[in-house]
């Protein structure tokens, strides 16, 4: 079984990525500038529509390959960000959870609500037993989302990620079913 192509989370609609979502992704990344680029190595202020389409295409292809399930987060006709699981390992029943929200959507509970819906679907529809959240130690907002989801902190991974050319420690959380 596979996760559905759409999920609901309160007034949010999560929709499987399509190529035509690319310009919405690009606009959100440009709006978010340094806020997003601090922790997402692919994001930069000049992110254009072609890059947005490449991202949407990658998310589409990963869905088809069964390696990821990423959703565009919408409130009405407003694109707010992205949420999903990747690194799906059906043998070991694990995956990693990722999420980001555009700057103008921060503080509205978007990431927590959307991620909660994805986690539930991943457990129910993909049969997963463990979902990991890995985030830079300094990314307080992402860490709060993980904690609100009920994820337990398993440890700090030293120099796990390189951001802006500097190795940073990451917090590893897990949600266990």
mmCIF file with all atom_site columns, C-alpha atoms in Angstrom:
data_model
loop_
_atom_site.group_PDB
_atom_site.id
_atom_site.type_symbol
_atom_site.label_atom_id
_atom_site.label_alt_id
_atom_site.label_comp_id
_atom_site.label_asym_id
_atom_site.label_entity_id
_atom_site.label_seq_id
_atom_site.pdbx_PDB_ins_code
_atom_site.Cartn_x
_atom_site.Cartn_y
_atom_site.Cartn_z
_atom_site.occupancy
_atom_site.B_iso_or_equiv
_atom_site.pdbx_formal_charge
_atom_site.auth_seq_id
_atom_site.auth_comp_id
_atom_site.auth_asym_id
_atom_site.auth_atom_id
_atom_site.pdbx_PDB_model_num
ATOM 1   C CA . UNK A 1 1   ? 0.000  0.000  0.000   1.00 0.00 ? 1   UNK A CA 1
ATOM 2   C CA . UNK A 1 2   ? 1.126  3.571  -0.605  1.00 0.00 ? 2   UNK A CA 1
ATOM 3   C CA . UNK A 1 3   ? 0.310  6.913  0.942   1.00 0.00 ? 3   UNK A CA 1
ATOM 4   C CA . UNK A 1 4   ? -2.565 8.792  -0.727  1.00 0.00 ? 4   UNK A CA 1
ATOM 5   C CA . UNK A 1 5   ? -1.814 11.596 -3.162  1.00 0.00 ? 5   UNK A CA 1
ATOM 6   C CA . UNK A 1 6   ? -3.688 14.106 -0.976  1.00 0.00 ? 6   UNK A CA 1
ATOM 7   C CA . UNK A 1 7   ? -3.978 14.505 2.784   1.00 0.00 ? 7   UNK A CA 1
ATOM 8   C CA . UNK A 1 8   ? -5.927 16.934 4.964   1.00 0.00 ? 8   UNK A CA 1
ATOM 9   C CA . UNK A 1 9   ? -4.634 18.621 8.107   1.00 0.00 ? 9   UNK A CA 1
ATOM 10  C CA . UNK A 1 10  ? -7.251 21.046 9.428   1.00 0.00 ? 10  UNK A CA 1
ATOM 11  C CA . UNK A 1 11  ? -7.549 23.818 6.842   1.00 0.00 ? 11  UNK A CA 1
ATOM 12  C CA . UNK A 1 12  ? -4.388 22.621 5.089   1.00 0.00 ? 12  UNK A CA 1
ATOM 13  C CA . UNK A 1 13  ? -4.362 20.400 2.021   1.00 0.00 ? 13  UNK A CA 1
ATOM 14  C CA . UNK A 1 14  ? -1.288 18.355 1.273   1.00 0.00 ? 14  UNK A CA 1
ATOM 15  C CA . UNK A 1 15  ? -0.974 17.442 -2.394  1.00 0.00 ? 15  UNK A CA 1
ATOM 16  C CA . UNK A 1 16  ? 1.517  15.184 -4.065  1.00 0.00 ? 16  UNK A CA 1
ATOM 17  C CA . UNK A 1 17  ? 3.935  17.334 -6.048  1.00 0.00 ? 17  UNK A CA 1
ATOM 18  C CA . UNK A 1 18  ? 3.359  17.977 -9.739  1.00 0.00 ? 18  UNK A CA 1
ATOM 19  C CA . UNK A 1 19  ? 5.624  19.761 -12.192 1.00 0.00 ? 19  UNK A CA 1
ATOM 20  C CA . UNK A 1 20  ? 3.289  22.773 -12.301 1.00 0.00 ? 20  UNK A CA 1
ATOM 21  C CA . UNK A 1 21  ? 3.970  23.365 -8.592  1.00 0.00 ? 21  UNK A CA 1
ATOM 22  C CA . UNK A 1 22  ? 7.495  24.506 -9.530  1.00 0.00 ? 22  UNK A CA 1
ATOM 23  C CA . UNK A 1 23  ? 6.778  28.252 -9.821  1.00 0.00 ? 23  UNK A CA 1
ATOM 24  C CA . UNK A 1 24  ? 4.982  28.207 -6.445  1.00 0.00 ? 24  UNK A CA 1
ATOM 25  C CA . UNK A 1 25  ? 8.011  26.529 -4.859  1.00 0.00 ? 25  UNK A CA 1
ATOM 26  C CA . UNK A 1 26  ? 10.308 29.120 -6.437  1.00 0.00 ? 26  UNK A CA 1
ATOM 27  C CA . UNK A 1 27  ? 8.220  32.068 -5.220  1.00 0.00 ? 27  UNK A CA 1
ATOM 28  C CA . UNK A 1 28  ? 8.139  30.678 -1.669  1.00 0.00 ? 28  UNK A CA 1
ATOM 29  C CA . UNK A 1 29  ? 11.901 30.098 -1.641  1.00 0.00 ? 29  UNK A CA 1
ATOM 30  C CA . UNK A 1 30  ? 12.594 33.605 -2.967  1.00 0.00 ? 30  UNK A CA 1
ATOM 31  C CA . UNK A 1 31  ? 10.252 35.116 -0.365  1.00 0.00 ? 31  UNK A CA 1
ATOM 32  C CA . UNK A 1 32  ? 11.978 33.184 2.383   1.00 0.00 ? 32  UNK A CA 1
ATOM 33  C CA . UNK A 1 33  ? 15.503 34.211 1.410   1.00 0.00 ? 33  UNK A CA 1
ATOM 34  C CA . UNK A 1 34  ? 18.049 33.763 4.152   1.00 0.00 ? 34  UNK A CA 1
ATOM 35  C CA . UNK A 1 35  ? 15.494 32.323 6.581   1.00 0.00 ? 35  UNK A CA 1
ATOM 36  C CA . UNK A 1 36  ? 15.257 29.127 4.537   1.00 0.00 ? 36  UNK A CA 1
ATOM 37  C CA . UNK A 1 37  ? 18.804 29.105 3.183   1.00 0.00 ? 37  UNK A CA 1
ATOM 38  C CA . UNK A 1 38  ? 20.243 28.962 6.727   1.00 0.00 ? 38  UNK A CA 1
ATOM 39  C CA . UNK A 1 39  ? 19.245 25.311 7.013   1.00 0.00 ? 39  UNK A CA 1
ATOM 40  C CA . UNK A 1 40  ? 18.333 24.151 3.500   1.00 0.00 ? 40  UNK A CA 1
ATOM 41  C CA . UNK A 1 41  ? 21.489 23.888 1.396   1.00 0.00 ? 41  UNK A CA 1
ATOM 42  C CA . UNK A 1 42  ? 19.566 23.934 -1.901  1.00 0.00 ? 42  UNK A CA 1
ATOM 43  C CA . UNK A 1 43  ? 17.700 27.194 -1.146  1.00 0.00 ? 43  UNK A CA 1
ATOM 44  C CA . UNK A 1 44  ? 19.010 30.610 -2.157  1.00 0.00 ? 44  UNK A CA 1
ATOM 45  C CA . UNK A 1 45  ? 17.435 34.050 -2.737  1.00 0.00 ? 45  UNK A CA 1
ATOM 46  C CA . UNK A 1 46  ? 17.771 33.807 -6.548  1.00 0.00 ? 46  UNK A CA 1
ATOM 47  C CA . UNK A 1 47  ? 15.921 30.461 -6.760  1.00 0.00 ? 47  UNK A CA 1
ATOM 48  C CA . UNK A 1 48  ? 14.051 30.610 -10.092 1.00 0.00 ? 48  UNK A CA 1
ATOM 49  C CA . UNK A 1 49  ? 11.050 28.876 -11.653 1.00 0.00 ? 49  UNK A CA 1
ATOM 50  C CA . UNK A 1 50  ? 13.234 26.352 -13.499 1.00 0.00 ? 50  UNK A CA 1
ATOM 51  C CA . UNK A 1 51  ? 14.813 25.301 -10.197 1.00 0.00 ? 51  UNK A CA 1
ATOM 52  C CA . UNK A 1 52  ? 11.343 25.045 -8.698  1.00 0.00 ? 52  UNK A CA 1
ATOM 53  C CA . UNK A 1 53  ? 10.265 22.772 -11.550 1.00 0.00 ? 53  UNK A CA 1
ATOM 54  C CA . UNK A 1 54  ? 13.391 20.626 -11.112 1.00 0.00 ? 54  UNK A CA 1
ATOM 55  C CA . UNK A 1 55  ? 12.558 20.204 -7.434  1.00 0.00 ? 55  UNK A CA 1
ATOM 56  C CA . UNK A 1 56  ? 8.932  19.342 -8.182  1.00 0.00 ? 56  UNK A CA 1
ATOM 57  C CA . UNK A 1 57  ? 10.108 16.892 -10.857 1.00 0.00 ? 57  UNK A CA 1
ATOM 58  C CA . UNK A 1 58  ? 12.531 15.243 -8.427  1.00 0.00 ? 58  UNK A CA 1
ATOM 59  C CA . UNK A 1 59  ? 9.754  14.880 -5.848  1.00 0.00 ? 59  UNK A CA 1
ATOM 60  C CA . UNK A 1 60  ? 7.478  13.351 -8.529  1.00 0.00 ? 60  UNK A CA 1
ATOM 61  C CA . UNK A 1 61  ? 10.166 10.880 -9.630  1.00 0.00 ? 61  UNK A CA 1
ATOM 62  C CA . UNK A 1 62  ? 11.034 9.900  -6.059  1.00 0.00 ? 62  UNK A CA 1
ATOM 63  C CA . UNK A 1 63  ? 7.344  9.199  -5.398  1.00 0.00 ? 63  UNK A CA 1
ATOM 64  C CA . UNK A 1 64  ? 7.146  6.961  -8.471  1.00 0.00 ? 64  UNK A CA 1
ATOM 65  C CA . UNK A 1 65  ? 10.334 5.145  -7.411  1.00 0.00 ? 65  UNK A CA 1
ATOM 66  C CA . UNK A 1 66  ? 8.916  4.600  -3.924  1.00 0.00 ? 66  UNK A CA 1
ATOM 67  C CA . UNK A 1 67  ? 11.857 6.326  -2.224  1.00 0.00 ? 67  UNK A CA 1
ATOM 68  C CA . UNK A 1 68  ? 9.999  9.419  -1.010  1.00 0.00 ? 68  UNK A CA 1
ATOM 69  C CA . UNK A 1 69  ? 6.515  10.831 -0.470  1.00 0.00 ? 69  UNK A CA 1
ATOM 70  C CA . UNK A 1 70  ? 6.658  14.624 -0.571  1.00 0.00 ? 70  UNK A CA 1
ATOM 71  C CA . UNK A 1 71  ? 3.661  16.929 -0.459  1.00 0.00 ? 71  UNK A CA 1
ATOM 72  C CA . UNK A 1 72  ? 3.074  20.564 -1.343  1.00 0.00 ? 72  UNK A CA 1
ATOM 73  C CA . UNK A 1 73  ? 1.325  22.286 1.580   1.00 0.00 ? 73  UNK A CA 1
ATOM 74  C CA . UNK A 1 74  ? -1.626 24.472 0.553   1.00 0.00 ? 74  UNK A CA 1
ATOM 75  C CA . UNK A 1 75  ? -4.081 26.672 2.420   1.00 0.00 ? 75  UNK A CA 1
ATOM 76  C CA . UNK A 1 76  ? -6.689 27.463 -0.188  1.00 0.00 ? 76  UNK A CA 1
ATOM 77  C CA . UNK A 1 77  ? -4.716 28.542 -3.262  1.00 0.00 ? 77  UNK A CA 1
ATOM 78  C CA . UNK A 1 78  ? -1.681 29.651 -1.227  1.00 0.00 ? 78  UNK A CA 1
ATOM 79  C CA . UNK A 1 79  ? 1.416  27.454 -1.334  1.00 0.00 ? 79  UNK A CA 1
ATOM 80  C CA . UNK A 1 80  ? 3.005  27.352 2.132   1.00 0.00 ? 80  UNK A CA 1
ATOM 81  C CA . UNK A 1 81  ? 5.866  24.867 1.879   1.00 0.00 ? 81  UNK A CA 1
ATOM 82  C CA . UNK A 1 82  ? 6.767  21.218 1.747   1.00 0.00 ? 82  UNK A CA 1
ATOM 83  C CA . UNK A 1 83  ? 6.523  18.142 3.945   1.00 0.00 ? 83  UNK A CA 1
ATOM 84  C CA . UNK A 1 84  ? 7.252  14.489 3.388   1.00 0.00 ? 84  UNK A CA 1
ATOM 85  C CA . UNK A 1 85  ? 9.241  11.394 4.042   1.00 0.00 ? 85  UNK A CA 1
ATOM 86  C CA . UNK A 1 86  ? 12.336 10.257 2.183   1.00 0.00 ? 86  UNK A CA 1
ATOM 87  C CA . UNK A 1 87  ? 14.835 7.444  2.377   1.00 0.00 ? 87  UNK A CA 1
ATOM 88  C CA . UNK A 1 88  ? 11.936 5.015  2.663   1.00 0.00 ? 88  UNK A CA 1
ATOM 89  C CA . UNK A 1 89  ? 13.250 1.602  3.675   1.00 0.00 ? 89  UNK A CA 1
ATOM 90  C CA . UNK A 1 90  ? 10.374 -0.880 3.640   1.00 0.00 ? 90  UNK A CA 1
ATOM 91  C CA . UNK A 1 91  ? 12.572 -3.764 4.762   1.00 0.00 ? 91  UNK A CA 1
ATOM 92  C CA . UNK A 1 92  ? 13.483 -1.988 7.990   1.00 0.00 ? 92  UNK A CA 1
ATOM 93  C CA . UNK A 1 93  ? 10.234 0.035  8.053   1.00 0.00 ? 93  UNK A CA 1
ATOM 94  C CA . UNK A 1 94  ? 11.975 3.406  8.401   1.00 0.00 ? 94  UNK A CA 1
ATOM 95  C CA . UNK A 1 95  ? 12.107 6.812  6.726   1.00 0.00 ? 95  UNK A CA 1
ATOM 96  C CA . UNK A 1 96  ? 13.219 10.365 7.409   1.00 0.00 ? 96  UNK A CA 1
ATOM 97  C CA . UNK A 1 97  ? 10.793 13.257 7.818   1.00 0.00 ? 97  UNK A CA 1
ATOM 98  C CA . UNK A 1 98  ? 11.455 16.676 6.327   1.00 0.00 ? 98  UNK A CA 1
ATOM 99  C CA . UNK A 1 99  ? 9.524  19.930 6.267   1.00 0.00 ? 99  UNK A CA 1
ATOM 100 C CA . UNK A 1 100 ? 9.895  23.618 5.535   1.00 0.00 ? 100 UNK A CA 1
ATOM 101 C CA . UNK A 1 101 ? 7.470  26.530 5.553   1.00 0.00 ? 101 UNK A CA 1
ATOM 102 C CA . UNK A 1 102 ? 7.745  29.822 3.694   1.00 0.00 ? 102 UNK A CA 1
ATOM 103 C CA . UNK A 1 103 ? 8.626  32.858 5.814   1.00 0.00 ? 103 UNK A CA 1
ATOM 104 C CA . UNK A 1 104 ? 5.109  34.350 5.748   1.00 0.00 ? 104 UNK A CA 1
ATOM 105 C CA . UNK A 1 105 ? 3.630  31.072 7.049   1.00 0.00 ? 105 UNK A CA 1
ATOM 106 C CA . UNK A 1 106 ? 5.873  30.687 10.088  1.00 0.00 ? 106 UNK A CA 1
ATOM 107 C CA . UNK A 1 107 ? 4.243  30.684 13.505  1.00 0.00 ? 107 UNK A CA 1
ATOM 108 C CA . UNK A 1 108 ? 0.877  29.398 12.263  1.00 0.00 ? 108 UNK A CA 1
ATOM 109 C CA . UNK A 1 109 ? 1.384  25.727 13.178  1.00 0.00 ? 109 UNK A CA 1
ATOM 110 C CA . UNK A 1 110 ? 1.689  24.756 9.514   1.00 0.00 ? 110 UNK A CA 1
ATOM 111 C CA . UNK A 1 111 ? 4.753  22.513 9.827   1.00 0.00 ? 111 UNK A CA 1
ATOM 112 C CA . UNK A 1 112 ? 3.427  20.675 12.873  1.00 0.00 ? 112 UNK A CA 1
ATOM 113 C CA . UNK A 1 113 ? -0.040 20.058 11.402  1.00 0.00 ? 113 UNK A CA 1
ATOM 114 C CA . UNK A 1 114 ? 1.279  18.987 8.004   1.00 0.00 ? 114 UNK A CA 1
ATOM 115 C CA . UNK A 1 115 ? 4.026  16.776 9.444   1.00 0.00 ? 115 UNK A CA 1
ATOM 116 C CA . UNK A 1 116 ? 1.564  15.123 11.824  1.00 0.00 ? 116 UNK A CA 1
ATOM 117 C CA . UNK A 1 117 ? -0.684 14.143 8.897   1.00 0.00 ? 117 UNK A CA 1
ATOM 118 C CA . UNK A 1 118 ? 2.289  12.746 6.958   1.00 0.00 ? 118 UNK A CA 1
ATOM 119 C CA . UNK A 1 119 ? 3.577  10.766 9.947   1.00 0.00 ? 119 UNK A CA 1
ATOM 120 C CA . UNK A 1 120 ? 0.167  9.186  10.518  1.00 0.00 ? 120 UNK A CA 1
ATOM 121 C CA . UNK A 1 121 ? -0.171 8.258  6.834   1.00 0.00 ? 121 UNK A CA 1
ATOM 122 C CA . UNK A 1 122 ? 3.385  6.885  6.758   1.00 0.00 ? 122 UNK A CA 1
ATOM 123 C CA . UNK A 1 123 ? 2.623  4.598  9.687   1.00 0.00 ? 123 UNK A CA 1
ATOM 124 C CA . UNK A 1 124 ? -0.794 3.548  8.370   1.00 0.00 ? 124 UNK A CA 1
ATOM 125 C CA . UNK A 1 125 ? -0.259 3.366  4.616   1.00 0.00 ? 125 UNK A CA 1
ATOM 126 C CA . UNK A 1 126 ? 3.461  2.608  4.248   1.00 0.00 ? 126 UNK A CA 1
ATOM 127 C CA . UNK A 1 127 ? 3.625  0.299  7.274   1.00 0.00 ? 127 UNK A CA 1
ATOM 128 C CA . UNK A 1 128 ? 6.574  2.169  8.769   1.00 0.00 ? 128 UNK A CA 1
ATOM 129 C CA . UNK A 1 129 ? 7.594  1.681  12.397  1.00 0.00 ? 129 UNK A CA 1
ATOM 130 C CA . UNK A 1 130 ? 10.230 4.418  12.772  1.00 0.00 ? 130 UNK A CA 1
ATOM 131 C CA . UNK A 1 131 ? 10.454 7.928  11.365  1.00 0.00 ? 131 UNK A CA 1
ATOM 132 C CA . UNK A 1 132 ? 13.547 10.024 11.971  1.00 0.00 ? 132 UNK A CA 1
ATOM 133 C CA . UNK A 1 133 ? 13.892 13.787 12.065  1.00 0.00 ? 133 UNK A CA 1
ATOM 134 C CA . UNK A 1 134 ? 17.411 15.151 11.730  1.00 0.00 ? 134 UNK A CA 1
ATOM 135 C CA . UNK A 1 135 ? 17.975 18.874 12.034  1.00 0.00 ? 135 UNK A CA 1
ATOM 136 C CA . UNK A 1 136 ? 20.802 21.253 12.799  1.00 0.00 ? 136 UNK A CA 1
ATOM 137 C CA . UNK A 1 137 ? 21.168 21.763 16.548  1.00 0.00 ? 137 UNK A CA 1
ATOM 138 C CA . UNK A 1 138 ? 20.687 25.512 16.052  1.00 0.00 ? 138 UNK A CA 1
ATOM 139 C CA . UNK A 1 139 ? 17.413 25.112 14.130  1.00 0.00 ? 139 UNK A CA 1
ATOM 140 C CA . UNK A 1 140 ? 15.149 25.737 17.126  1.00 0.00 ? 140 UNK A CA 1
ATOM 141 C CA . UNK A 1 141 ? 11.944 25.937 15.055  1.00 0.00 ? 141 UNK A CA 1
ATOM 142 C CA . UNK A 1 142 ? 12.499 22.562 13.397  1.00 0.00 ? 142 UNK A CA 1
ATOM 143 C CA . UNK A 1 143 ? 13.420 21.005 16.725  1.00 0.00 ? 143 UNK A CA 1
ATOM 144 C CA . UNK A 1 144 ? 10.190 22.359 18.276  1.00 0.00 ? 144 UNK A CA 1
ATOM 145 C CA . UNK A 1 145 ? 8.159  20.774 15.473  1.00 0.00 ? 145 UNK A CA 1
ATOM 146 C CA . UNK A 1 146 ? 9.832  17.404 16.088  1.00 0.00 ? 146 UNK A CA 1
ATOM 147 C CA . UNK A 1 147 ? 9.104  17.679 19.810  1.00 0.00 ? 147 UNK A CA 1
ATOM 148 C CA . UNK A 1 148 ? 5.457  18.671 19.196  1.00 0.00 ? 148 UNK A CA 1
ATOM 149 C CA . UNK A 1 149 ? 5.131  15.543 17.044  1.00 0.00 ? 149 UNK A CA 1
ATOM 150 C CA . UNK A 1 150 ? 6.184  13.476 20.051  1.00 0.00 ? 150 UNK A CA 1
ATOM 151 C CA . UNK A 1 151 ? 9.597  12.629 18.647  1.00 0.00 ? 151 UNK A CA 1
ATOM 152 C CA . UNK A 1 152 ? 12.192 11.613 21.189  1.00 0.00 ? 152 UNK A CA 1
ATOM 153 C CA . UNK A 1 153 ? 15.696 13.043 21.057  1.00 0.00 ? 153 UNK A CA 1
ATOM 154 C CA . UNK A 1 154 ? 18.095 10.158 20.473  1.00 0.00 ? 154 UNK A CA 1
ATOM 155 C CA . UNK A 1 155 ? 21.299 12.142 20.407  1.00 0.00 ? 155 UNK A CA 1
ATOM 156 C CA . UNK A 1 156 ? 23.490 14.777 18.847  1.00 0.00 ? 156 UNK A CA 1
ATOM 157 C CA . UNK A 1 157 ? 25.417 13.781 15.727  1.00 0.00 ? 157 UNK A CA 1
ATOM 158 C CA . UNK A 1 158 ? 28.660 15.710 15.629  1.00 0.00 ? 158 UNK A CA 1
ATOM 159 C CA . UNK A 1 159 ? 29.559 17.537 12.417  1.00 0.00 ? 159 UNK A CA 1
ATOM 160 C CA . UNK A 1 160 ? 26.742 15.719 10.603  1.00 0.00 ? 160 UNK A CA 1
ATOM 161 C CA . UNK A 1 161 ? 25.823 18.447 8.118   1.00 0.00 ? 161 UNK A CA 1
ATOM 162 C CA . UNK A 1 162 ? 27.707 21.185 6.286   1.00 0.00 ? 162 UNK A CA 1
ATOM 163 C CA . UNK A 1 163 ? 25.922 24.533 6.184   1.00 0.00 ? 163 UNK A CA 1
ATOM 164 C CA . UNK A 1 164 ? 27.524 27.485 4.466   1.00 0.00 ? 164 UNK A CA 1
ATOM 165 C CA . UNK A 1 165 ? 30.795 25.560 4.341   1.00 0.00 ? 165 UNK A CA 1
ATOM 166 C CA . UNK A 1 166 ? 30.814 24.949 8.097   1.00 0.00 ? 166 UNK A CA 1
ATOM 167 C CA . UNK A 1 167 ? 30.257 21.503 9.668   1.00 0.00 ? 167 UNK A CA 1
ATOM 168 C CA . UNK A 1 168 ? 27.427 21.642 12.213  1.00 0.00 ? 168 UNK A CA 1
ATOM 169 C CA . UNK A 1 169 ? 26.066 19.212 14.757  1.00 0.00 ? 169 UNK A CA 1
ATOM 170 C CA . UNK A 1 170 ? 22.596 17.766 14.196  1.00 0.00 ? 170 UNK A CA 1
ATOM 171 C CA . UNK A 1 171 ? 19.933 16.576 16.598  1.00 0.00 ? 171 UNK A CA 1
ATOM 172 C CA . UNK A 1 172 ? 18.466 13.169 15.755  1.00 0.00 ? 172 UNK A CA 1
ATOM 173 C CA . UNK A 1 173 ? 14.870 12.549 16.819  1.00 0.00 ? 173 UNK A CA 1
ATOM 174 C CA . UNK A 1 174 ? 12.657 9.545  16.203  1.00 0.00 ? 174 UNK A CA 1
ATOM 175 C CA . UNK A 1 175 ? 8.960  8.835  16.226  1.00 0.00 ? 175 UNK A CA 1
ATOM 176 C CA . UNK A 1 176 ? 8.266  5.184  16.949  1.00 0.00 ? 176 UNK A CA 1
ATOM 177 C CA . UNK A 1 177 ? 5.040  3.351  16.327  1.00 0.00 ? 177 UNK A CA 1
#
